[in-house]
PDB file of C-alpha atoms in Angstrom:
ATOM      1  CA  UNK A   1      11.377   1.778   3.539  1.00  0.00           C
ATOM      2  CA  UNK A   2      12.169  -0.192   6.662  1.00  0.00           C
ATOM      3  CA  UNK A   3       9.531  -0.731   9.312  1.00  0.00           C
ATOM      4  CA  UNK A   4       9.830   1.533  12.344  1.00  0.00           C
ATOM      5  CA  UNK A   5      11.421  -1.274  14.418  1.00  0.00           C
ATOM      6  CA  UNK A   6      14.062  -1.905  11.713  1.00  0.00           C
ATOM      7  CA  UNK A   7      15.064   1.745  11.264  1.00  0.00           C
ATOM      8  CA  UNK A   8      18.303   2.986  12.828  1.00  0.00           C
ATOM      9  CA  UNK A   9      17.597   4.286  16.339  1.00  0.00           C
ATOM     10  CA  UNK A  10      18.495   7.931  15.642  1.00  0.00           C
ATOM     11  CA  UNK A  11      16.382   7.938  12.464  1.00  0.00           C
ATOM     12  CA  UNK A  12      13.427   6.343  14.250  1.00  0.00           C
ATOM     13  CA  UNK A  13      13.657   8.780  17.164  1.00  0.00           C
ATOM     14  CA  UNK A  14      13.878  11.887  15.001  1.00  0.00           C
ATOM     15  CA  UNK A  15      11.301  10.881  12.421  1.00  0.00           C
ATOM     16  CA  UNK A  16       8.803   9.327  14.770  1.00  0.00           C
ATOM     17  CA  UNK A  17       5.104   9.787  13.997  1.00  0.00           C
ATOM     18  CA  UNK A  18       4.540  12.258  16.842  1.00  0.00           C
ATOM     19  CA  UNK A  19       7.267  14.635  15.654  1.00  0.00           C
ATOM     20  CA  UNK A  20       6.258  14.371  12.005  1.00  0.00           C
ATOM     21  CA  UNK A  21       2.564  14.778  12.888  1.00  0.00           C
ATOM     22  CA  UNK A  22       3.339  17.867  14.954  1.00  0.00           C
ATOM     23  CA  UNK A  23       5.286  19.375  12.039  1.00  0.00           C
ATOM     24  CA  UNK A  24       2.392  18.650   9.682  1.00  0.00           C
ATOM     25  CA  UNK A  25      -0.192  20.087  12.094  1.00  0.00           C
ATOM     26  CA  UNK A  26       1.753  23.297  12.737  1.00  0.00           C
ATOM     27  CA  UNK A  27       2.317  23.728   9.024  1.00  0.00           C
ATOM     28  CA  UNK A  28      -1.385  23.244   8.287  1.00  0.00           C
ATOM     29  CA  UNK A  29      -2.354  25.630  11.090  1.00  0.00           C
ATOM     30  CA  UNK A  30      -0.114  28.433   9.813  1.00  0.00           C
ATOM     31  CA  UNK A  31      -1.180  27.832   6.209  1.00  0.00           C
ATOM     32  CA  UNK A  32      -4.830  28.124   7.196  1.00  0.00           C
ATOM     33  CA  UNK A  33      -4.259  31.239   9.313  1.00  0.00           C
ATOM     34  CA  UNK A  34      -2.404  32.981   6.466  1.00  0.00           C
ATOM     35  CA  UNK A  35      -4.501  31.730   3.540  1.00  0.00           C
ATOM     36  CA  UNK A  36      -7.943  31.679   5.142  1.00  0.00           C
ATOM     37  CA  UNK A  37      -8.620  28.117   4.040  1.00  0.00           C
ATOM     38  CA  UNK A  38      -7.330  24.662   4.820  1.00  0.00           C
ATOM     39  CA  UNK A  39      -4.214  23.236   3.161  1.00  0.00           C
ATOM     40  CA  UNK A  40      -4.805  20.635   0.431  1.00  0.00           C
ATOM     41  CA  UNK A  41      -3.752  17.273   1.859  1.00  0.00           C
ATOM     42  CA  UNK A  42      -0.967  16.431  -0.649  1.00  0.00           C
ATOM     43  CA  UNK A  43       1.000  19.407   0.667  1.00  0.00           C
ATOM     44  CA  UNK A  44       0.990  17.774   4.129  1.00  0.00           C
ATOM     45  CA  UNK A  45       2.859  14.853   2.552  1.00  0.00           C
ATOM     46  CA  UNK A  46       5.383  16.973   0.669  1.00  0.00           C
ATOM     47  CA  UNK A  47       6.147  20.222   2.490  1.00  0.00           C
ATOM     48  CA  UNK A  48       7.406  18.655   5.751  1.00  0.00           C
ATOM     49  CA  UNK A  49      10.470  17.449   3.863  1.00  0.00           C
ATOM     50  CA  UNK A  50      11.598  21.095   3.727  1.00  0.00           C
ATOM     51  CA  UNK A  51      11.621  21.041   7.533  1.00  0.00           C
ATOM     52  CA  UNK A  52      12.707  17.488   8.302  1.00  0.00           C
ATOM     53  CA  UNK A  53      15.784  17.546   6.051  1.00  0.00           C
ATOM     54  CA  UNK A  54      18.391  19.380   8.147  1.00  0.00           C
ATOM     55  CA  UNK A  55      20.334  21.010   5.282  1.00  0.00           C
ATOM     56  CA  UNK A  56      17.154  22.320   3.706  1.00  0.00           C
ATOM     57  CA  UNK A  57      15.772  23.516   7.045  1.00  0.00           C
ATOM     58  CA  UNK A  58      18.989  25.386   7.790  1.00  0.00           C
ATOM     59  CA  UNK A  59      18.823  27.093   4.378  1.00  0.00           C
ATOM     60  CA  UNK A  60      15.265  28.359   4.882  1.00  0.00           C
ATOM     61  CA  UNK A  61      14.923  32.142   5.132  1.00  0.00           C
ATOM     62  CA  UNK A  62      14.137  33.767   8.451  1.00  0.00           C
ATOM     63  CA  UNK A  63      10.822  35.161   7.190  1.00  0.00           C
ATOM     64  CA  UNK A  64       8.377  34.910   4.319  1.00  0.00           C
ATOM     65  CA  UNK A  65       9.634  38.238   2.965  1.00  0.00           C
ATOM     66  CA  UNK A  66      11.981  36.090   0.878  1.00  0.00           C
ATOM     67  CA  UNK A  67       9.652  34.728  -1.780  1.00  0.00           C
ATOM     68  CA  UNK A  68       9.652  31.010  -2.470  1.00  0.00           C
ATOM     69  CA  UNK A  69      10.679  31.387  -6.145  1.00  0.00           C
ATOM     70  CA  UNK A  70      13.620  33.552  -5.061  1.00  0.00           C
ATOM     71  CA  UNK A  71      14.698  31.020  -2.433  1.00  0.00           C
ATOM     72  CA  UNK A  72      14.297  28.141  -4.891  1.00  0.00           C
ATOM     73  CA  UNK A  73      16.478  29.957  -7.423  1.00  0.00           C
ATOM     74  CA  UNK A  74      19.175  30.455  -4.803  1.00  0.00           C
ATOM     75  CA  UNK A  75      19.112  26.825  -3.616  1.00  0.00           C
ATOM     76  CA  UNK A  76      19.023  24.581  -6.702  1.00  0.00           C
ATOM     77  CA  UNK A  77      21.311  21.978  -5.112  1.00  0.00           C
ATOM     78  CA  UNK A  78      18.893  21.447  -2.219  1.00  0.00           C
ATOM     79  CA  UNK A  79      15.918  21.165  -4.531  1.00  0.00           C
ATOM     80  CA  UNK A  80      17.686  18.819  -6.956  1.00  0.00           C
ATOM     81  CA  UNK A  81      17.110  15.901  -4.600  1.00  0.00           C
ATOM     82  CA  UNK A  82      13.844  17.096  -3.118  1.00  0.00           C
ATOM     83  CA  UNK A  83      11.591  14.716  -5.060  1.00  0.00           C
ATOM     84  CA  UNK A  84      13.718  11.737  -4.073  1.00  0.00           C
ATOM     85  CA  UNK A  85      13.657  12.826  -0.417  1.00  0.00           C
ATOM     86  CA  UNK A  86       9.862  13.053  -0.588  1.00  0.00           C
ATOM     87  CA  UNK A  87       9.671   9.552  -2.088  1.00  0.00           C
ATOM     88  CA  UNK A  88      12.004   8.060   0.512  1.00  0.00           C
ATOM     89  CA  UNK A  89      10.222   9.635   3.486  1.00  0.00           C
ATOM     90  CA  UNK A  90       6.646   9.125   2.270  1.00  0.00           C
ATOM     91  CA  UNK A  91       5.979   6.185   4.647  1.00  0.00           C
ATOM     92  CA  UNK A  92       7.145   8.306   7.599  1.00  0.00           C
ATOM     93  CA  UNK A  93       5.040  11.245   6.417  1.00  0.00           C
ATOM     94  CA  UNK A  94       1.958   9.010   6.155  1.00  0.00           C
ATOM     95  CA  UNK A  95       2.592   7.693   9.677  1.00  0.00           C
ATOM     96  CA  UNK A  96       2.813  11.271  10.933  1.00  0.00           C
ATOM     97  CA  UNK A  97      -0.431  12.216   9.226  1.00  0.00           C
ATOM     98  CA  UNK A  98      -2.186   9.185  10.748  1.00  0.00           C
ATOM     99  CA  UNK A  99      -0.788  10.088  14.181  1.00  0.00           C
ATOM    100  CA  UNK A 100      -1.976  13.696  13.849  1.00  0.00           C
ATOM    101  CA  UNK A 101      -5.435  12.502  12.790  1.00  0.00           C
ATOM    102  CA  UNK A 102      -5.664   9.908  15.541  1.00  0.00           C
ATOM    103  CA  UNK A 103      -4.635  12.433  18.218  1.00  0.00           C
ATOM    104  CA  UNK A 104      -6.888  15.218  16.897  1.00  0.00           C
ATOM    105  CA  UNK A 105      -4.094  17.579  15.846  1.00  0.00           C
ATOM    106  CA  UNK A 106      -5.652  17.799  12.388  1.00  0.00           C
ATOM    107  CA  UNK A 107      -8.833  16.891  10.576  1.00  0.00           C
ATOM    108  CA  UNK A 108      -9.160  16.023   6.900  1.00  0.00           C
ATOM    109  CA  UNK A 109     -12.272  17.527   5.384  1.00  0.00           C
ATOM    110  CA  UNK A 110     -13.097  17.814   1.701  1.00  0.00           C
ATOM    111  CA  UNK A 111      -9.577  16.917   0.579  1.00  0.00           C
ATOM    112  CA  UNK A 112      -7.936  19.499   2.831  1.00  0.00           C
ATOM    113  CA  UNK A 113      -6.031  19.348   6.117  1.00  0.00           C
ATOM    114  CA  UNK A 114      -7.673  21.505   8.752  1.00  0.00           C
ATOM    115  CA  UNK A 115      -5.517  22.113  11.831  1.00  0.00           C
ATOM    116  CA  UNK A 116      -7.023  22.016  15.283  1.00  0.00           C
ATOM    117  CA  UNK A 117      -5.445  24.954  17.168  1.00  0.00           C
ATOM    118  CA  UNK A 118      -2.930  23.893  19.800  1.00  0.00           C
ATOM    119  CA  UNK A 119       0.040  25.461  21.511  1.00  0.00           C
ATOM    120  CA  UNK A 120       3.681  24.619  20.832  1.00  0.00           C
ATOM    121  CA  UNK A 121       5.071  26.887  23.560  1.00  0.00           C
ATOM    122  CA  UNK A 122       6.436  24.009  25.625  1.00  0.00           C
ATOM    123  CA  UNK A 123       8.586  22.673  22.788  1.00  0.00           C
ATOM    124  CA  UNK A 124      12.322  22.821  23.413  1.00  0.00           C
ATOM    125  CA  UNK A 125      15.575  22.162  21.597  1.00  0.00           C
ATOM    126  CA  UNK A 126      15.447  20.652  18.157  1.00  0.00           C
ATOM    127  CA  UNK A 127      11.684  20.146  18.344  1.00  0.00           C
ATOM    128  CA  UNK A 128      11.282  23.881  18.830  1.00  0.00           C
ATOM    129  CA  UNK A 129      13.534  24.443  15.802  1.00  0.00           C
ATOM    130  CA  UNK A 130      11.446  22.035  13.694  1.00  0.00           C
ATOM    131  CA  UNK A 131       8.172  23.662  14.684  1.00  0.00           C
ATOM    132  CA  UNK A 132       9.522  27.159  14.037  1.00  0.00           C
ATOM    133  CA  UNK A 133      10.533  26.059  10.529  1.00  0.00           C
ATOM    134  CA  UNK A 134       7.126  24.391  10.062  1.00  0.00           C
ATOM    135  CA  UNK A 135       5.393  27.677  10.928  1.00  0.00           C
ATOM    136  CA  UNK A 136       7.498  29.486   8.340  1.00  0.00           C
ATOM    137  CA  UNK A 137       6.887  26.894   5.611  1.00  0.00           C
ATOM    138  CA  UNK A 138       3.142  26.850   6.332  1.00  0.00           C
ATOM    139  CA  UNK A 139       2.912  30.631   5.961  1.00  0.00           C
ATOM    140  CA  UNK A 140       5.245  30.591   2.983  1.00  0.00           C
ATOM    141  CA  UNK A 141       3.227  27.942   1.143  1.00  0.00           C
ATOM    142  CA  UNK A 142       0.077  29.991   1.712  1.00  0.00           C
ATOM    143  CA  UNK A 143       1.566  32.836  -0.344  1.00  0.00           C
ATOM    144  CA  UNK A 144       1.675  30.696  -3.511  1.00  0.00           C
ATOM    145  CA  UNK A 145      -1.599  30.859  -5.459  1.00  0.00           C
ATOM    146  CA  UNK A 146      -1.828  27.266  -6.671  1.00  0.00           C
ATOM    147  CA  UNK A 147      -0.533  24.059  -5.063  1.00  0.00           C
ATOM    148  CA  UNK A 148       0.620  22.950  -8.521  1.00  0.00           C
ATOM    149  CA  UNK A 149       2.826  26.065  -8.761  1.00  0.00           C
ATOM    150  CA  UNK A 150       4.297  25.298  -5.362  1.00  0.00           C
ATOM    151  CA  UNK A 151       5.045  21.710  -6.342  1.00  0.00           C
ATOM    152  CA  UNK A 152       6.622  22.832  -9.613  1.00  0.00           C
ATOM    153  CA  UNK A 153       8.889  25.289  -7.750  1.00  0.00           C
ATOM    154  CA  UNK A 154      10.030  22.426  -5.522  1.00  0.00           C
ATOM    155  CA  UNK A 155      10.600  20.128  -8.489  1.00  0.00           C
ATOM    156  CA  UNK A 156       7.913  17.617  -7.492  1.00  0.00           C
ATOM    157  CA  UNK A 157       6.078  15.801 -10.249  1.00  0.00           C
ATOM    158  CA  UNK A 158       2.709  14.315  -9.412  1.00  0.00           C
TER     159      UNK A 158
END
């Protein structure tokens, strides 16, 4: 992947570490609130792709009443390229995680991402849309018993 300075301007602006870190932190916060324990850190490097990829984000359900396996079965075309999207955005996702750690949005403890509570009420526009989707995905992921099951549903091989 290109360095941040070499990335196209629109790509660099949208997938900057602050935005990606905020998505990861909100996702971890909602996961922890729903599940009662912190999110395992690999999910913070995989799940944001559901939010950051516009077509996938727009196909997400409006609530967690739609179960993840049901949604996955209805959206095989989106999930067909999911693993490749994760691979191609991994450097950006790592940058976001480092940003979130450095700015105390999250803490990594015992192999899990613990979110530090913070408010997203001032978010507007597309950022608000991203964070709303991140909240949904965080809650949604918390409903799946094992991270390995979640990764298998998304077609990710570790």
